[in-house]
């Protein structure tokens, strides 16, 4: 691991800067002491009621009626809230306008919320919700992307991106491969589940506490459902206990449900899902199915590619459009595709509406090209690393993506070759081959895979941010911005940036809760752009305050404002040195403005969403990982033995936080590809279905039936859904940072770090397939996640 203290930056006068240092996470001490406040920790206002959802136990059917009499008879139950209680639009204010607030006349997945039970306490509400009876007439459910594609069941129209002539290039290629495989979804498994707490204020105004990555969207959704203007709703989020994309849109559902109940009952309402319900109600990472034909020459150089992506979107669009688009954008990963055709089908199934997840479709794009190159290498008997190097983007040629963006900041070749040397990749491959020749049961595999990840929202309008910086008369500083803190260290980095801009110690700066009444219309904290956008906006706000103070001091000393320096808590000219707080006090006495706003919009980007061409990304973040694994050929069990990572974060604002993001992202990606298997109950054979199908208009409740119906998510708790544990972290886990600054003019020369490292875990998947192949198995049969069962199937 890099020693963070080696990266300490100094001012021209030698005073240490805040940026470039491994400052403690601003909430770390409070979190360790249990003093950090999350939504469920906020003291409840007197009269607060608690809500619990009533969900459909049927994947698809006509909702004929709701009988809430048994629930209403439970002591402490105050009301059952349903669609009739919505004062505004009964459809959520999502961009596709295709998702009802509560199920209306149709249920479309097991877990869809039909109503809420509101009671004096949370356990009473949850128990009573199980007593509500739903009269549902079952209809056939579509549960696989293949079935949906055959029926042309889509949430959005298909998208096709082509360059060159893939069909002709494939015919001319010396070699061809054809294959298909599937990649599963992933549960977000945030430590803090979905939660909202809604309080009525005077004159039909509302305060919403919510665990969300997008307070502005929650504000819009709640006001839309209540039939109010946006300014009547204020949304606040101090921090989340994890988000990973799962709280980008879907936190809005809870806020809307709680707000409707609070509006009906005219009292505060809290809604917090338990873990089981959270699993059943909320969307996951999009599962993908692929079919490809690829052409290549004797050296492994790609000659043509035809790729079909079937995207399991669930029952509504949510963010499936931009997720599927980003998968197209990243189907090249680090490699030049000259003749390529990508066909993306956004399939509608009767499952949860899948949503954003770290990488936002990028991992589902990257994995397909990495798998293809691994298969080409095995077909030709070449080292997969050599095939990857053969196909990398060039510097002055072979440097334009299939969506017509020139790759201007390419560091792939030196970064990959540096890692190959420092990790001993070539030597280890020889050692592994020797080990496997002598080991009849345990077989090892090795892979080096890179990542090239585009940074910016692909929807250009979201690449903007605002911030407020307040300097108080004692010299302390407060910053507020439109981003949200979910543990990733955004507030810490923003505070470091503001501290350096004002030349004050980091400890002088306090970042406060995200609040729609302070910074309006903020974009989601997503796309890895939180620091790029909000950090720059905060820097601009602080810069304006600094310029005000510099002009004031320049007038006092008779020097130019450009000659005034702010560093080390002092304001310095050639004629004087003053404490920052003294300057602030004097400026206040002279009626100098000590606060300012800042606004930033990402430059250079443009994008035609009809053709998926242009420059959707401001820059690329790069990285590479070498992973070594071992598999047990008798059981299919596997273990990651060693991981070496070299990752590009530009000039790091906080090396410790960045390294933590790299480590966490990698382990989360490793879970997606090895153990985190989502299993929905499949359709039964027709003869069994006819024999066991419930009659038309059957009465169901969320507490039953005992027999789970097709479409039921079977892995809905930690007992059946396995995220990586501490014991899964490899003993050898080395992370190094690439030393070069961002070549684009980004804040402090940094680069985004939240999502790109996730895709480095594809090296684990490729290493597992390498081990399967070295054991004599069929690597083409390994789908993801590569569970023990999946590995054993490929071996046999």
PDB file of N, CA, C and O in Angstrom, residues 592-647:
ATOM      1  N   UNK A 592     -17.513  43.817   4.636  1.00  0.00           N
ATOM      2  CA  UNK A 592     -17.057  42.999   3.503  1.00  0.00           C
ATOM      3  C   UNK A 592     -17.807  41.676   3.523  1.00  0.00           C
ATOM      4  O   UNK A 592     -17.933  41.035   4.577  1.00  0.00           O
ATOM      5  N   UNK A 593     -18.305  41.238   2.381  1.00  0.00           N
ATOM      6  CA  UNK A 593     -19.073  39.981   2.317  1.00  0.00           C
ATOM      7  C   UNK A 593     -18.181  38.793   2.646  1.00  0.00           C
ATOM      8  O   UNK A 593     -17.123  38.608   2.028  1.00  0.00           O
ATOM      9  N   UNK A 594     -18.638  37.985   3.609  1.00  0.00           N
ATOM     10  CA  UNK A 594     -17.843  36.851   4.096  1.00  0.00           C
ATOM     11  C   UNK A 594     -18.476  35.509   3.735  1.00  0.00           C
ATOM     12  O   UNK A 594     -18.152  34.497   4.341  1.00  0.00           O
ATOM     13  N   UNK A 595     -19.357  35.503   2.793  1.00  0.00           N
ATOM     14  CA  UNK A 595     -19.930  34.246   2.305  1.00  0.00           C
ATOM     15  C   UNK A 595     -20.085  34.386   0.798  1.00  0.00           C
ATOM     16  O   UNK A 595     -20.121  35.490   0.247  1.00  0.00           O
ATOM     17  N   UNK A 596     -20.188  33.245   0.141  1.00  0.00           N
ATOM     18  CA  UNK A 596     -20.416  33.281  -1.300  1.00  0.00           C
ATOM     19  C   UNK A 596     -20.940  31.939  -1.760  1.00  0.00           C
ATOM     20  O   UNK A 596     -20.793  30.919  -1.077  1.00  0.00           O
ATOM     21  N   UNK A 597     -21.543  31.955  -2.935  1.00  0.00           N
ATOM     22  CA  UNK A 597     -21.928  30.713  -3.597  1.00  0.00           C
ATOM     23  C   UNK A 597     -20.904  30.405  -4.687  1.00  0.00           C
ATOM     24  O   UNK A 597     -20.138  31.271  -5.105  1.00  0.00           O
ATOM     25  N   UNK A 598     -20.911  29.171  -5.112  1.00  0.00           N
ATOM     26  CA  UNK A 598     -20.054  28.751  -6.221  1.00  0.00           C
ATOM     27  C   UNK A 598     -20.822  27.816  -7.127  1.00  0.00           C
ATOM     28  O   UNK A 598     -21.674  27.041  -6.662  1.00  0.00           O
ATOM     29  N   UNK A 599     -20.543  27.905  -8.392  1.00  0.00           N
ATOM     30  CA  UNK A 599     -21.227  27.053  -9.370  1.00  0.00           C
ATOM     31  C   UNK A 599     -20.197  26.519 -10.351  1.00  0.00           C
ATOM     32  O   UNK A 599     -19.271  27.219 -10.750  1.00  0.00           O
ATOM     33  N   UNK A 600     -20.384  25.244 -10.735  1.00  0.00           N
ATOM     34  CA  UNK A 600     -19.448  24.616 -11.680  1.00  0.00           C
ATOM     35  C   UNK A 600     -20.233  23.748 -12.646  1.00  0.00           C
ATOM     36  O   UNK A 600     -21.191  23.074 -12.254  1.00  0.00           O
ATOM     37  N   UNK A 601     -19.847  23.812 -13.894  1.00  0.00           N
ATOM     38  CA  UNK A 601     -20.372  22.871 -14.868  1.00  0.00           C
ATOM     39  C   UNK A 601     -19.206  22.284 -15.642  1.00  0.00           C
ATOM     40  O   UNK A 601     -18.256  22.980 -16.001  1.00  0.00           O
ATOM     41  N   UNK A 602     -19.256  20.983 -15.865  1.00  0.00           N
ATOM     42  CA  UNK A 602     -18.151  20.274 -16.507  1.00  0.00           C
ATOM     43  C   UNK A 602     -17.968  20.767 -17.938  1.00  0.00           C
ATOM     44  O   UNK A 602     -18.930  20.800 -18.711  1.00  0.00           O
ATOM     45  N   UNK A 603     -16.745  21.127 -18.321  1.00  0.00           N
ATOM     46  CA  UNK A 603     -16.515  21.618 -19.683  1.00  0.00           C
ATOM     47  C   UNK A 603     -16.330  20.478 -20.687  1.00  0.00           C
ATOM     48  O   UNK A 603     -16.210  19.310 -20.313  1.00  0.00           O
ATOM     49  N   UNK A 604     -16.359  20.825 -21.952  1.00  0.00           N
ATOM     50  CA  UNK A 604     -15.962  19.980 -23.090  1.00  0.00           C
ATOM     51  C   UNK A 604     -16.945  18.887 -23.474  1.00  0.00           C
ATOM     52  O   UNK A 604     -16.864  18.344 -24.564  1.00  0.00           O
ATOM     53  N   UNK A 605     -17.854  18.499 -22.587  1.00  0.00           N
ATOM     54  CA  UNK A 605     -18.669  17.318 -22.867  1.00  0.00           C
ATOM     55  C   UNK A 605     -19.866  17.667 -23.757  1.00  0.00           C
ATOM     56  O   UNK A 605     -20.440  18.748 -23.673  1.00  0.00           O
ATOM     57  N   UNK A 606     -20.228  16.738 -24.602  1.00  0.00           N
ATOM     58  CA  UNK A 606     -21.413  16.842 -25.446  1.00  0.00           C
ATOM     59  C   UNK A 606     -21.762  15.428 -25.900  1.00  0.00           C
ATOM     60  O   UNK A 606     -20.903  14.556 -25.994  1.00  0.00           O
ATOM     61  N   UNK A 607     -23.020  15.212 -26.222  1.00  0.00           N
ATOM     62  CA  UNK A 607     -23.463  13.837 -26.421  1.00  0.00           C
ATOM     63  C   UNK A 607     -24.813  13.846 -27.111  1.00  0.00           C
ATOM     64  O   UNK A 607     -25.731  14.546 -26.694  1.00  0.00           O
ATOM     65  N   UNK A 608     -24.937  13.098 -28.203  1.00  0.00           N
ATOM     66  CA  UNK A 608     -26.193  12.947 -28.921  1.00  0.00           C
ATOM     67  C   UNK A 608     -26.838  11.646 -28.465  1.00  0.00           C
ATOM     68  O   UNK A 608     -26.382  10.554 -28.822  1.00  0.00           O
ATOM     69  N   UNK A 609     -27.891  11.752 -27.659  1.00  0.00           N
ATOM     70  CA  UNK A 609     -28.477  10.542 -27.073  1.00  0.00           C
ATOM     71  C   UNK A 609     -29.232   9.704 -28.096  1.00  0.00           C
ATOM     72  O   UNK A 609     -29.547   8.543 -27.826  1.00  0.00           O
ATOM     73  N   UNK A 610     -29.517  10.271 -29.265  1.00  0.00           N
ATOM     74  CA  UNK A 610     -30.202   9.467 -30.293  1.00  0.00           C
ATOM     75  C   UNK A 610     -29.239   8.553 -31.031  1.00  0.00           C
ATOM     76  O   UNK A 610     -29.621   7.469 -31.475  1.00  0.00           O
ATOM     77  N   UNK A 611     -27.989   8.965 -31.159  1.00  0.00           N
ATOM     78  CA  UNK A 611     -26.992   8.140 -31.864  1.00  0.00           C
ATOM     79  C   UNK A 611     -25.950   7.553 -30.920  1.00  0.00           C
ATOM     80  O   UNK A 611     -25.130   6.741 -31.340  1.00  0.00           O
ATOM     81  N   UNK A 612     -25.970   7.977 -29.640  1.00  0.00           N
ATOM     82  CA  UNK A 612     -24.963   7.577 -28.660  1.00  0.00           C
ATOM     83  C   UNK A 612     -23.557   7.885 -29.161  1.00  0.00           C
ATOM     84  O   UNK A 612     -22.641   7.065 -29.068  1.00  0.00           O
ATOM     85  N   UNK A 613     -23.376   9.073 -29.677  1.00  0.00           N
ATOM     86  CA  UNK A 613     -22.054   9.505 -30.125  1.00  0.00           C
ATOM     87  C   UNK A 613     -21.752  10.881 -29.545  1.00  0.00           C
ATOM     88  O   UNK A 613     -22.653  11.632 -29.183  1.00  0.00           O
ATOM     89  N   UNK A 614     -20.458  11.200 -29.491  1.00  0.00           N
ATOM     90  CA  UNK A 614     -20.015  12.489 -28.980  1.00  0.00           C
ATOM     91  C   UNK A 614     -18.916  12.306 -27.960  1.00  0.00           C
ATOM     92  O   UNK A 614     -18.165  11.322 -27.988  1.00  0.00           O
ATOM     93  N   UNK A 615     -18.817  13.269 -27.050  1.00  0.00           N
ATOM     94  CA  UNK A 615     -17.862  13.176 -25.942  1.00  0.00           C
ATOM     95  C   UNK A 615     -18.658  13.189 -24.633  1.00  0.00           C
ATOM     96  O   UNK A 615     -18.820  14.237 -24.002  1.00  0.00           O
ATOM     97  N   UNK A 616     -19.155  12.035 -24.219  1.00  0.00           N
ATOM     98  CA  UNK A 616     -19.961  12.008 -22.996  1.00  0.00           C
ATOM     99  C   UNK A 616     -19.131  12.151 -21.728  1.00  0.00           C
ATOM    100  O   UNK A 616     -19.684  12.450 -20.666  1.00  0.00           O
ATOM    101  N   UNK A 617     -17.799  11.948 -21.810  1.00  0.00           N
ATOM    102  CA  UNK A 617     -16.965  11.922 -20.614  1.00  0.00           C
ATOM    103  C   UNK A 617     -15.911  13.023 -20.670  1.00  0.00           C
ATOM    104  O   UNK A 617     -15.306  13.278 -21.717  1.00  0.00           O
ATOM    105  N   UNK A 618     -15.676  13.639 -19.537  1.00  0.00           N
ATOM    106  CA  UNK A 618     -14.638  14.681 -19.436  1.00  0.00           C
ATOM    107  C   UNK A 618     -13.250  14.065 -19.523  1.00  0.00           C
ATOM    108  O   UNK A 618     -12.342  14.616 -20.153  1.00  0.00           O
ATOM    109  N   UNK A 619     -13.070  12.920 -18.877  1.00  0.00           N
ATOM    110  CA  UNK A 619     -11.789  12.208 -18.918  1.00  0.00           C
ATOM    111  C   UNK A 619     -12.036  10.754 -18.560  1.00  0.00           C
ATOM    112  O   UNK A 619     -13.156  10.350 -18.241  1.00  0.00           O
ATOM    113  N   UNK A 620     -10.982   9.963 -18.637  1.00  0.00           N
ATOM    114  CA  UNK A 620     -11.046   8.560 -18.238  1.00  0.00           C
ATOM    115  C   UNK A 620     -10.170   8.326 -17.003  1.00  0.00           C
ATOM    116  O   UNK A 620      -9.112   8.946 -16.850  1.00  0.00           O
ATOM    117  N   UNK A 621     -10.625   7.439 -16.136  1.00  0.00           N
ATOM    118  CA  UNK A 621      -9.799   6.940 -15.036  1.00  0.00           C
ATOM    119  C   UNK A 621      -9.321   5.544 -15.415  1.00  0.00           C
ATOM    120  O   UNK A 621     -10.086   4.753 -15.971  1.00  0.00           O
ATOM    121  N   UNK A 622      -8.072   5.254 -15.113  1.00  0.00           N
ATOM    122  CA  UNK A 622      -7.457   3.996 -15.534  1.00  0.00           C
ATOM    123  C   UNK A 622      -6.974   3.203 -14.325  1.00  0.00           C
ATOM    124  O   UNK A 622      -6.751   3.742 -13.244  1.00  0.00           O
ATOM    125  N   UNK A 623      -6.772   1.937 -14.548  1.00  0.00           N
ATOM    126  CA  UNK A 623      -6.228   1.077 -13.513  1.00  0.00           C
ATOM    127  C   UNK A 623      -6.007  -0.315 -14.047  1.00  0.00           C
ATOM    128  O   UNK A 623      -6.415  -0.640 -15.172  1.00  0.00           O
ATOM    129  N   UNK A 624      -5.357  -1.142 -13.259  1.00  0.00           N
ATOM    130  CA  UNK A 624      -5.157  -2.545 -13.624  1.00  0.00           C
ATOM    131  C   UNK A 624      -4.947  -3.349 -12.354  1.00  0.00           C
ATOM    132  O   UNK A 624      -4.485  -2.822 -11.335  1.00  0.00           O
ATOM    133  N   UNK A 625      -5.312  -4.628 -12.425  1.00  0.00           N
ATOM    134  CA  UNK A 625      -5.167  -5.515 -11.273  1.00  0.00           C
ATOM    135  C   UNK A 625      -4.678  -6.877 -11.739  1.00  0.00           C
ATOM    136  O   UNK A 625      -5.073  -7.357 -12.811  1.00  0.00           O
ATOM    137  N   UNK A 626      -3.840  -7.481 -10.924  1.00  0.00           N
ATOM    138  CA  UNK A 626      -3.417  -8.874 -11.106  1.00  0.00           C
ATOM    139  C   UNK A 626      -4.006  -9.675  -9.958  1.00  0.00           C
ATOM    140  O   UNK A 626      -3.791  -9.342  -8.788  1.00  0.00           O
ATOM    141  N   UNK A 627      -4.757 -10.715 -10.298  1.00  0.00           N
ATOM    142  CA  UNK A 627      -5.345 -11.577  -9.269  1.00  0.00           C
ATOM    143  C   UNK A 627      -4.911 -13.015  -9.464  1.00  0.00           C
ATOM    144  O   UNK A 627      -4.883 -13.518 -10.594  1.00  0.00           O
ATOM    145  N   UNK A 628      -4.590 -13.655  -8.358  1.00  0.00           N
ATOM    146  CA  UNK A 628      -4.221 -15.073  -8.351  1.00  0.00           C
ATOM    147  C   UNK A 628      -5.229 -15.822  -7.494  1.00  0.00           C
ATOM    148  O   UNK A 628      -5.536 -15.402  -6.371  1.00  0.00           O
ATOM    149  N   UNK A 629      -5.773 -16.905  -8.024  1.00  0.00           N
ATOM    150  CA  UNK A 629      -6.808 -17.662  -7.327  1.00  0.00           C
ATOM    151  C   UNK A 629      -6.430 -19.137  -7.289  1.00  0.00           C
ATOM    152  O   UNK A 629      -5.550 -19.599  -8.020  1.00  0.00           O
ATOM    153  N   UNK A 630      -7.143 -19.865  -6.441  1.00  0.00           N
ATOM    154  CA  UNK A 630      -7.031 -21.324  -6.401  1.00  0.00           C
ATOM    155  C   UNK A 630      -8.428 -21.908  -6.358  1.00  0.00           C
ATOM    156  O   UNK A 630      -9.325 -21.346  -5.711  1.00  0.00           O
ATOM    157  N   UNK A 631      -8.636 -23.023  -7.056  1.00  0.00           N
ATOM    158  CA  UNK A 631      -9.923 -23.713  -7.015  1.00  0.00           C
ATOM    159  C   UNK A 631      -9.706 -25.157  -6.564  1.00  0.00           C
ATOM    160  O   UNK A 631      -8.651 -25.752  -6.817  1.00  0.00           O
ATOM    161  N   UNK A 632     -10.703 -25.688  -5.895  1.00  0.00           N
ATOM    162  CA  UNK A 632     -10.722 -27.100  -5.507  1.00  0.00           C
ATOM    163  C   UNK A 632     -11.526 -27.843  -6.577  1.00  0.00           C
ATOM    164  O   UNK A 632     -12.728 -27.620  -6.721  1.00  0.00           O
ATOM    165  N   UNK A 633     -10.890 -28.687  -7.329  1.00  0.00           N
ATOM    166  CA  UNK A 633     -11.558 -29.348  -8.458  1.00  0.00           C
ATOM    167  C   UNK A 633     -12.574 -30.394  -8.013  1.00  0.00           C
ATOM    168  O   UNK A 633     -13.368 -30.869  -8.833  1.00  0.00           O
ATOM    169  N   UNK A 634     -12.563 -30.761  -6.731  1.00  0.00           N
ATOM    170  CA  UNK A 634     -13.533 -31.736  -6.236  1.00  0.00           C
ATOM    171  C   UNK A 634     -14.833 -31.072  -5.786  1.00  0.00           C
ATOM    172  O   UNK A 634     -15.904 -31.676  -5.863  1.00  0.00           O
ATOM    173  N   UNK A 635     -14.745 -29.815  -5.313  1.00  0.00           N
ATOM    174  CA  UNK A 635     -15.923 -29.135  -4.776  1.00  0.00           C
ATOM    175  C   UNK A 635     -16.305 -27.872  -5.550  1.00  0.00           C
ATOM    176  O   UNK A 635     -17.423 -27.382  -5.394  1.00  0.00           O
ATOM    177  N   UNK A 636     -15.389 -27.335  -6.336  1.00  0.00           N
ATOM    178  CA  UNK A 636     -15.631 -26.084  -7.026  1.00  0.00           C
ATOM    179  C   UNK A 636     -15.364 -24.856  -6.178  1.00  0.00           C
ATOM    180  O   UNK A 636     -15.465 -23.727  -6.665  1.00  0.00           O
ATOM    181  N   UNK A 637     -15.022 -25.054  -4.919  1.00  0.00           N
ATOM    182  CA  UNK A 637     -14.738 -23.907  -4.057  1.00  0.00           C
ATOM    183  C   UNK A 637     -13.495 -23.172  -4.558  1.00  0.00           C
ATOM    184  O   UNK A 637     -12.589 -23.761  -5.136  1.00  0.00           O
ATOM    185  N   UNK A 638     -13.462 -21.872  -4.288  1.00  0.00           N
ATOM    186  CA  UNK A 638     -12.334 -21.061  -4.748  1.00  0.00           C
ATOM    187  C   UNK A 638     -11.899 -20.093  -3.668  1.00  0.00           C
ATOM    188  O   UNK A 638     -12.653 -19.796  -2.738  1.00  0.00           O
ATOM    189  N   UNK A 639     -10.695 -19.589  -3.809  1.00  0.00           N
ATOM    190  CA  UNK A 639     -10.164 -18.582  -2.896  1.00  0.00           C
ATOM    191  C   UNK A 639      -9.255 -17.651  -3.686  1.00  0.00           C
ATOM    192  O   UNK A 639      -8.503 -18.091  -4.553  1.00  0.00           O
ATOM    193  N   UNK A 640      -9.365 -16.367  -3.379  1.00  0.00           N
ATOM    194  CA  UNK A 640      -8.463 -15.370  -3.970  1.00  0.00           C
ATOM    195  C   UNK A 640      -7.223 -15.305  -3.092  1.00  0.00           C
ATOM    196  O   UNK A 640      -7.316 -14.999  -1.894  1.00  0.00           O
ATOM    197  N   UNK A 641      -6.072 -15.584  -3.679  1.00  0.00           N
ATOM    198  CA  UNK A 641      -4.826 -15.680  -2.916  1.00  0.00           C
ATOM    199  C   UNK A 641      -4.058 -14.370  -2.863  1.00  0.00           C
ATOM    200  O   UNK A 641      -3.553 -13.988  -1.810  1.00  0.00           O
ATOM    201  N   UNK A 642      -3.936 -13.719  -4.006  1.00  0.00           N
ATOM    202  CA  UNK A 642      -3.133 -12.497  -4.090  1.00  0.00           C
ATOM    203  C   UNK A 642      -3.796 -11.502  -5.040  1.00  0.00           C
ATOM    204  O   UNK A 642      -4.341 -11.893  -6.069  1.00  0.00           O
ATOM    205  N   UNK A 643      -3.698 -10.231  -4.677  1.00  0.00           N
ATOM    206  CA  UNK A 643      -4.175  -9.153  -5.543  1.00  0.00           C
ATOM    207  C   UNK A 643      -3.157  -8.022  -5.522  1.00  0.00           C
ATOM    208  O   UNK A 643      -2.725  -7.584  -4.451  1.00  0.00           O
ATOM    209  N   UNK A 644      -2.760  -7.573  -6.703  1.00  0.00           N
ATOM    210  CA  UNK A 644      -1.896  -6.406  -6.854  1.00  0.00           C
ATOM    211  C   UNK A 644      -2.627  -5.409  -7.749  1.00  0.00           C
ATOM    212  O   UNK A 644      -3.055  -5.753  -8.856  1.00  0.00           O
ATOM    213  N   UNK A 645      -2.754  -4.174  -7.277  1.00  0.00           N
ATOM    214  CA  UNK A 645      -3.497  -3.144  -8.000  1.00  0.00           C
ATOM    215  C   UNK A 645      -2.610  -1.922  -8.208  1.00  0.00           C
ATOM    216  O   UNK A 645      -1.898  -1.484  -7.286  1.00  0.00           O
ATOM    217  N   UNK A 646      -2.664  -1.377  -9.414  1.00  0.00           N
ATOM    218  CA  UNK A 646      -2.061  -0.080  -9.713  1.00  0.00           C
ATOM    219  C   UNK A 646      -3.177   0.770 -10.308  1.00  0.00           C
ATOM    220  O   UNK A 646      -3.701   0.452 -11.381  1.00  0.00           O
ATOM    221  N   UNK A 647      -3.555   1.835  -9.598  1.00  0.00           N
ATOM    222  CA  UNK A 647      -4.743   2.580 -10.011  1.00  0.00           C
ATOM    223  C   UNK A 647      -4.443   4.067 -10.134  1.00  0.00           C
ATOM    224  O   UNK A 647      -3.632   4.632  -9.391  1.00  0.00           O
TER     225      UNK A 647
END
